[in-house]
Amino acid sequence: MVSETYTVTGMTCGHCAASVREEIEEIPGVQNVEVTVESGRVEVTSETPLDREVLARAITEAGYQLV
Amino acid sequence: MVSETYTVTGMTCGHCAASVREEIEEIPGVQNVEVTVESGRVEVTSETPLDREVLARAITEAGYQLV
């Protein structure tokens, strides 16, 4: 299991956090996603390291941006 | 048909606006709801004037506040 922390910009509320979490949870292999709106921190636990492009696309899909 | 404009605090994004709109739309007689996040303005069109208590409760239900 791998746990990595990323920064996502543009989230302003709990709904934003939920959108990001839901999109990332759809990536195959993802086990857990923790989002902190205030800091923009997103911690993703997955079976194997995530492809950053795939993660970035999921976050863009939710309407936010991976930095 | 009656159209009234209210101010709601706490909305920060489109998801917030959608939550408020959906809750107000459930009030019997409501025909249309327009929400502007930036200003907090909520314009409600209904068959008859809304009971302010009912409206306030719907907004609180969504997690925001009628001022």
PDB file of N, CA and C in Angstrom, chain A residues 12-13 15-16 19 64, chain B residues 12-13 15-16 19 64:
ATOM      1  N   THR A  12     -13.228  25.190  -2.052  1.00  0.00           N
ATOM      2  CA  THR A  12     -13.663  26.208  -1.091  1.00  0.00           C
ATOM      3  C   THR A  12     -14.582  25.672   0.002  1.00  0.00           C
ATOM      4  N   CYS A  13     -15.116  24.480  -0.176  1.00  0.00           N
ATOM      5  CA  CYS A  13     -16.079  23.990   0.827  1.00  0.00           C
ATOM      6  C   CYS A  13     -16.121  22.466   0.830  1.00  0.00           C
ATOM      7  N   HIS A  15     -18.381  20.530  -0.188  1.00  0.00           N
ATOM      8  CA  HIS A  15     -18.874  19.937  -1.429  1.00  0.00           C
ATOM      9  C   HIS A  15     -17.725  19.759  -2.418  1.00  0.00           C
ATOM     10  N   CYS A  16     -16.832  20.755  -2.441  1.00  0.00           N
ATOM     11  CA  CYS A  16     -15.662  20.672  -3.324  1.00  0.00           C
ATOM     12  C   CYS A  16     -14.819  19.466  -2.924  1.00  0.00           C
ATOM     13  N   SER A  19     -16.380  16.289  -4.086  1.00  0.00           N
ATOM     14  CA  SER A  19     -16.242  16.090  -5.534  1.00  0.00           C
ATOM     15  C   SER A  19     -14.868  15.524  -5.866  1.00  0.00           C
ATOM     16  N   TYR A  64     -11.152  21.024 -10.359  1.00  0.00           N
ATOM     17  CA  TYR A  64     -10.072  21.628  -9.574  1.00  0.00           C
ATOM     18  C   TYR A  64      -8.731  21.314 -10.220  1.00  0.00           C
TER      19      TYR A  64
ATOM     20  N   THR B  12     -19.894  29.431  -1.017  1.00  0.00           N
ATOM     21  CA  THR B  12     -18.571  29.729  -1.570  1.00  0.00           C
ATOM     22  C   THR B  12     -18.354  29.212  -2.988  1.00  0.00           C
ATOM     23  N   CYS B  13     -19.234  28.351  -3.456  1.00  0.00           N
ATOM     24  CA  CYS B  13     -19.000  27.784  -4.788  1.00  0.00           C
ATOM     25  C   CYS B  13     -20.302  27.315  -5.411  1.00  0.00           C
ATOM     26  N   HIS B  15     -21.343  24.385  -5.910  1.00  0.00           N
ATOM     27  CA  HIS B  15     -21.999  23.286  -5.192  1.00  0.00           C
ATOM     28  C   HIS B  15     -22.895  23.842  -4.092  1.00  0.00           C
ATOM     29  N   CYS B  16     -22.400  24.888  -3.427  1.00  0.00           N
ATOM     30  CA  CYS B  16     -23.193  25.533  -2.373  1.00  0.00           C
ATOM     31  C   CYS B  16     -24.480  26.083  -2.991  1.00  0.00           C
ATOM     32  N   SER B  19     -26.919  23.354  -3.678  1.00  0.00           N
ATOM     33  CA  SER B  19     -27.546  22.843  -2.454  1.00  0.00           C
ATOM     34  C   SER B  19     -28.692  23.751  -2.021  1.00  0.00           C
ATOM     35  N   TYR B  64     -26.652  26.773   5.126  1.00  0.00           N
ATOM     36  CA  TYR B  64     -26.350  28.203   4.981  1.00  0.00           C
ATOM     37  C   TYR B  64     -27.351  29.025   5.777  1.00  0.00           C
TER      38      TYR B  64
END
